[in-house]
PDB file of C-alpha atoms in Angstrom:
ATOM      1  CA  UNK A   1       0.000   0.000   0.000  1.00 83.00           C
ATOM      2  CA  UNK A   2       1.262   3.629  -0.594  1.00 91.00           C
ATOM      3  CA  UNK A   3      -0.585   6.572  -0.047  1.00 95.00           C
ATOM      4  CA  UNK A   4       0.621   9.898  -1.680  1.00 97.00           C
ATOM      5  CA  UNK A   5      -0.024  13.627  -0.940  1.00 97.00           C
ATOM      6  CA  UNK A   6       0.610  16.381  -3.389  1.00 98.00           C
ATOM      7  CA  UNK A   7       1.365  19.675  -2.552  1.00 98.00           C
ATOM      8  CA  UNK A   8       2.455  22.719  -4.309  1.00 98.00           C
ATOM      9  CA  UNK A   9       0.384  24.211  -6.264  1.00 97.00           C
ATOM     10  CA  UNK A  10      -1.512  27.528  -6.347  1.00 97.00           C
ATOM     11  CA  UNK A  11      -2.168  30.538  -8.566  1.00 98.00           C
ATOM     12  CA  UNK A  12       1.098  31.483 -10.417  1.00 98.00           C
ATOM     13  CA  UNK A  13       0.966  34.726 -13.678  1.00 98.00           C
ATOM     14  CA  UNK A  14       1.152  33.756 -17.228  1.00 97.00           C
ATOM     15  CA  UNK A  15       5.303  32.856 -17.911  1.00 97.00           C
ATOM     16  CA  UNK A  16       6.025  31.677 -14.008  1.00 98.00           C
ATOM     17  CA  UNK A  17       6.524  28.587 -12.134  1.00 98.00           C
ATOM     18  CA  UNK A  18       5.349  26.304  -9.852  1.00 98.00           C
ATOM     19  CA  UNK A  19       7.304  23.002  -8.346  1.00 98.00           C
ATOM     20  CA  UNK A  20       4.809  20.336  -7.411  1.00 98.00           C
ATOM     21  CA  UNK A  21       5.987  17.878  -4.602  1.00 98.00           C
ATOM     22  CA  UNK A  22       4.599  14.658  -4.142  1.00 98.00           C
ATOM     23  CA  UNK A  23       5.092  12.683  -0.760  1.00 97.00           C
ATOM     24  CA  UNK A  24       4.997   8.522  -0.504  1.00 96.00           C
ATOM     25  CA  UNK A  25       4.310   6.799   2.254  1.00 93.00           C
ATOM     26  CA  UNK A  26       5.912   3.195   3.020  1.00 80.00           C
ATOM     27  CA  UNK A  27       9.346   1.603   2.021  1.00 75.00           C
ATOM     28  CA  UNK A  28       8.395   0.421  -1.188  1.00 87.00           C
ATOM     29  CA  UNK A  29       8.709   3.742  -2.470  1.00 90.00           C
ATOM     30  CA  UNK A  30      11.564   3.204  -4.791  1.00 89.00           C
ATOM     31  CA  UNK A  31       9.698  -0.344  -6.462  1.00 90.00           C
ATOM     32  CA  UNK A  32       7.656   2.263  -8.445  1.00 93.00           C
ATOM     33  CA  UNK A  33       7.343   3.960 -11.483  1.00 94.00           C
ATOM     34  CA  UNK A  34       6.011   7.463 -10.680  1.00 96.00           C
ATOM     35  CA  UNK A  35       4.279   9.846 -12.850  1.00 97.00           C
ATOM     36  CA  UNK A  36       2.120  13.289 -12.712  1.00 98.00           C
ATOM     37  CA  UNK A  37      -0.968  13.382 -14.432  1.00 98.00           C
ATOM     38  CA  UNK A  38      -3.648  16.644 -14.837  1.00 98.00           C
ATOM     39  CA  UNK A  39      -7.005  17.331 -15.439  1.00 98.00           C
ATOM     40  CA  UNK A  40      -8.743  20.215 -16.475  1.00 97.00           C
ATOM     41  CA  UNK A  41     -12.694  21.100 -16.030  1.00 93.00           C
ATOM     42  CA  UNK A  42     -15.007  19.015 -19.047  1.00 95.00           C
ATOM     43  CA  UNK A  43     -11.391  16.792 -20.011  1.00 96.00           C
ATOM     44  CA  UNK A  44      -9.990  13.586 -19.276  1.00 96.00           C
ATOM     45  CA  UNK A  45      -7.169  12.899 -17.067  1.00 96.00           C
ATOM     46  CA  UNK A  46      -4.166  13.146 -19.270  1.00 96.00           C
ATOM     47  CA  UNK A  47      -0.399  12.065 -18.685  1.00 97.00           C
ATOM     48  CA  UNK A  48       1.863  14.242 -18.001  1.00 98.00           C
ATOM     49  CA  UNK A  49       5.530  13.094 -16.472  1.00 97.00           C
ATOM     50  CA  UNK A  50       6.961   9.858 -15.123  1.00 96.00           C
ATOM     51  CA  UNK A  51      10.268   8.820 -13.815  1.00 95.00           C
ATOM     52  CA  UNK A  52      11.473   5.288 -13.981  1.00 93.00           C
ATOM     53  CA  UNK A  53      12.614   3.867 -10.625  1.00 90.00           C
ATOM     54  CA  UNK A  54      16.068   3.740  -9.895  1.00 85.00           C
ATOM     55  CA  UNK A  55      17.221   5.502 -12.741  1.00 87.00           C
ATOM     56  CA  UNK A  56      15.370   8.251 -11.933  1.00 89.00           C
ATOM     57  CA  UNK A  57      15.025   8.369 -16.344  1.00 94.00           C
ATOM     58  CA  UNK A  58      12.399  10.820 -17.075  1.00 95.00           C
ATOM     59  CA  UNK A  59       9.510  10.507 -20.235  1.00 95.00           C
ATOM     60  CA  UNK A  60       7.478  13.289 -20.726  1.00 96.00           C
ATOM     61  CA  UNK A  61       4.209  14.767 -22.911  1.00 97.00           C
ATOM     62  CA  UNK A  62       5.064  16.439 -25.960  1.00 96.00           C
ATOM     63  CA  UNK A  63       3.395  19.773 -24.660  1.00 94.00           C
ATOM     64  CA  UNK A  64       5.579  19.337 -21.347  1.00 91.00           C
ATOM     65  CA  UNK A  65       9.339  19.149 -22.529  1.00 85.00           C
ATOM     66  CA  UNK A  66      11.376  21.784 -21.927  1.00 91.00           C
ATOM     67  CA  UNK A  67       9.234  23.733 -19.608  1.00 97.00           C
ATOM     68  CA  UNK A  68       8.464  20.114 -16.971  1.00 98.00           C
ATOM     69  CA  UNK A  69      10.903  18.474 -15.037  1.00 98.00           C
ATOM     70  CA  UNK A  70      10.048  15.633 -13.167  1.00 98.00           C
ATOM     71  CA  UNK A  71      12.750  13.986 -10.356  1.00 97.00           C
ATOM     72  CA  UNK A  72      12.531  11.716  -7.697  1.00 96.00           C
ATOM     73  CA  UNK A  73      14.272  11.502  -4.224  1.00 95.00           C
ATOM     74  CA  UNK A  74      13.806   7.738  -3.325  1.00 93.00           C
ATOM     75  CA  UNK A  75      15.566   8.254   0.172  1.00 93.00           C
ATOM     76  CA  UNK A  76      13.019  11.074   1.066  1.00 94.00           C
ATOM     77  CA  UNK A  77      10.252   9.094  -0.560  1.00 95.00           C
ATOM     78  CA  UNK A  78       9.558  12.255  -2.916  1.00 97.00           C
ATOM     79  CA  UNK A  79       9.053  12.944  -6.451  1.00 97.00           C
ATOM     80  CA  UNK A  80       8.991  16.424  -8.056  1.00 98.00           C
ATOM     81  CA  UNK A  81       7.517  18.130 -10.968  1.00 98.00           C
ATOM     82  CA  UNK A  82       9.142  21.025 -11.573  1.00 98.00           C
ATOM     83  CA  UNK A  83       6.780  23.537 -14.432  1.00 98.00           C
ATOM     84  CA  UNK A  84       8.332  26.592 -15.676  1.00 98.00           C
ATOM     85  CA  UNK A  85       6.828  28.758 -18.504  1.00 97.00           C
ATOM     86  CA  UNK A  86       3.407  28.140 -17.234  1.00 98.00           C
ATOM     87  CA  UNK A  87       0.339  29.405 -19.658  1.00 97.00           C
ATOM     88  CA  UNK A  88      -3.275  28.882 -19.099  1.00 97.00           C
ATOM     89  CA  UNK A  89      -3.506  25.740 -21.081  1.00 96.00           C
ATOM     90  CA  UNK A  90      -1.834  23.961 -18.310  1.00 97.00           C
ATOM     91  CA  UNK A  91      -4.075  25.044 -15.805  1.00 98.00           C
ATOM     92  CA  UNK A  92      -5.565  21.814 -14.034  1.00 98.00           C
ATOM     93  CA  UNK A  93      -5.558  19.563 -11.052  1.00 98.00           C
ATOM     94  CA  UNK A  94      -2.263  18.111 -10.718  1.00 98.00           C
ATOM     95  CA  UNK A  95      -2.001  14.594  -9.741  1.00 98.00           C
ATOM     96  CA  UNK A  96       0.765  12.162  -8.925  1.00 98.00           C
ATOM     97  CA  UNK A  97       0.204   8.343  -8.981  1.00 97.00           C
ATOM     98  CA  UNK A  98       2.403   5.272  -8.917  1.00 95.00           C
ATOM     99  CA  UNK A  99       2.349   1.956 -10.818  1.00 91.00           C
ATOM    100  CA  UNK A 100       4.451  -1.437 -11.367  1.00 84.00           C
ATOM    101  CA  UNK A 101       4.664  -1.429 -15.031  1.00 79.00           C
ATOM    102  CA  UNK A 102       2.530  -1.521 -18.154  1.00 78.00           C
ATOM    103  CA  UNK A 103       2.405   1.845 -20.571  1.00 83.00           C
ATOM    104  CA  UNK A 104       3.288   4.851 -18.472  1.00 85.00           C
ATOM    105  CA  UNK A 105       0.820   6.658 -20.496  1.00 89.00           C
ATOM    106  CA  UNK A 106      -2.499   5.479 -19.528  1.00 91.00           C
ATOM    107  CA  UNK A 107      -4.219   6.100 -15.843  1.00 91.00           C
ATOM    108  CA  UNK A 108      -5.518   2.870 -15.452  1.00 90.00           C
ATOM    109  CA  UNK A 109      -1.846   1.267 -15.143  1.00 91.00           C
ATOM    110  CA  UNK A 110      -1.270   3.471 -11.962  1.00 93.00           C
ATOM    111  CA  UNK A 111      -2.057   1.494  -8.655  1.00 93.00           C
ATOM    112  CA  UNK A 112      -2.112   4.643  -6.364  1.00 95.00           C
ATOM    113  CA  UNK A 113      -3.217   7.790  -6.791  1.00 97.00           C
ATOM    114  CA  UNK A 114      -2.751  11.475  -4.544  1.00 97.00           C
ATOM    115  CA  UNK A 115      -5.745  13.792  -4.139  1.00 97.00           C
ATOM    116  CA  UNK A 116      -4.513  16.568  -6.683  1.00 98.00           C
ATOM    117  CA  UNK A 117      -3.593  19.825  -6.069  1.00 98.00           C
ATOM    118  CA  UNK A 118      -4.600  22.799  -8.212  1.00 98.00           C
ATOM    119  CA  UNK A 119      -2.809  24.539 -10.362  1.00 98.00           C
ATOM    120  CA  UNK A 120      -4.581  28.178 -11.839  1.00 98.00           C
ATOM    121  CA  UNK A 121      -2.419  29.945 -14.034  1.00 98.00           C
ATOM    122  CA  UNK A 122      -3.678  33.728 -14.916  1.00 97.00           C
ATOM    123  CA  UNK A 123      -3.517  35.691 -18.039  1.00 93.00           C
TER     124      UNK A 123
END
């Protein structure tokens, strides 16, 4: 069992940055693939980040890289999305999950999911 709880987010301007932090509970922390999802009002959950395991190698969205960076801190039990260059297209709830394998784009691979936290970026 792992639980996770995201925090970070808020209401950042058009062109600024947020870093999303996503806290595991249990020692099987570093077993798991973990990724960041978001949804936006009226859309589906859609994939955003993950970060292999040990490796700590990163796949992202094609309308995430270069402005996303997702980490991981397996002895803290933490993974990170960083977001810079934030426009209003990425405003959403932010979620982080965790899964075993299978594609690391589709939710219904993840075995564990955070509440969200919201992310509002103004014009």
């Amino acid at each position: 069992q792992v639980q996770l709880v995201e925090s970070g987010g808020g209401l950042v301007q058009h062109g600024g940055s947020l870093r999303l932090s996503c806290a595991a509970s249990g020692r099987t922390f570093s077993s798991y693939f973990m990724g960041w999802f978001r949804q936006a009002p009226g859309k589906e959950r859609e994939f955003v980040a993950t970060i292999s395991r040990s490796t700590g190698i990163p796949y992202y969205a094609d309308f995430v890289k270069g402005r996303f960076t997702i980490s991981r801190d397996n002895a803290k039990n933490v993974v990170y999305l960083q977001m810079n260059s934030l426009n209003t297209e990425d405003t959403a709830v932010y979620y982080c999950a965790a899964h075993r394998g299978g594609s690391v784009v589709i939710p219904g691979n993840y075995d564990y999911w955070g509440q969200g936290t919201q992310v509002t970026v103004s014009s």
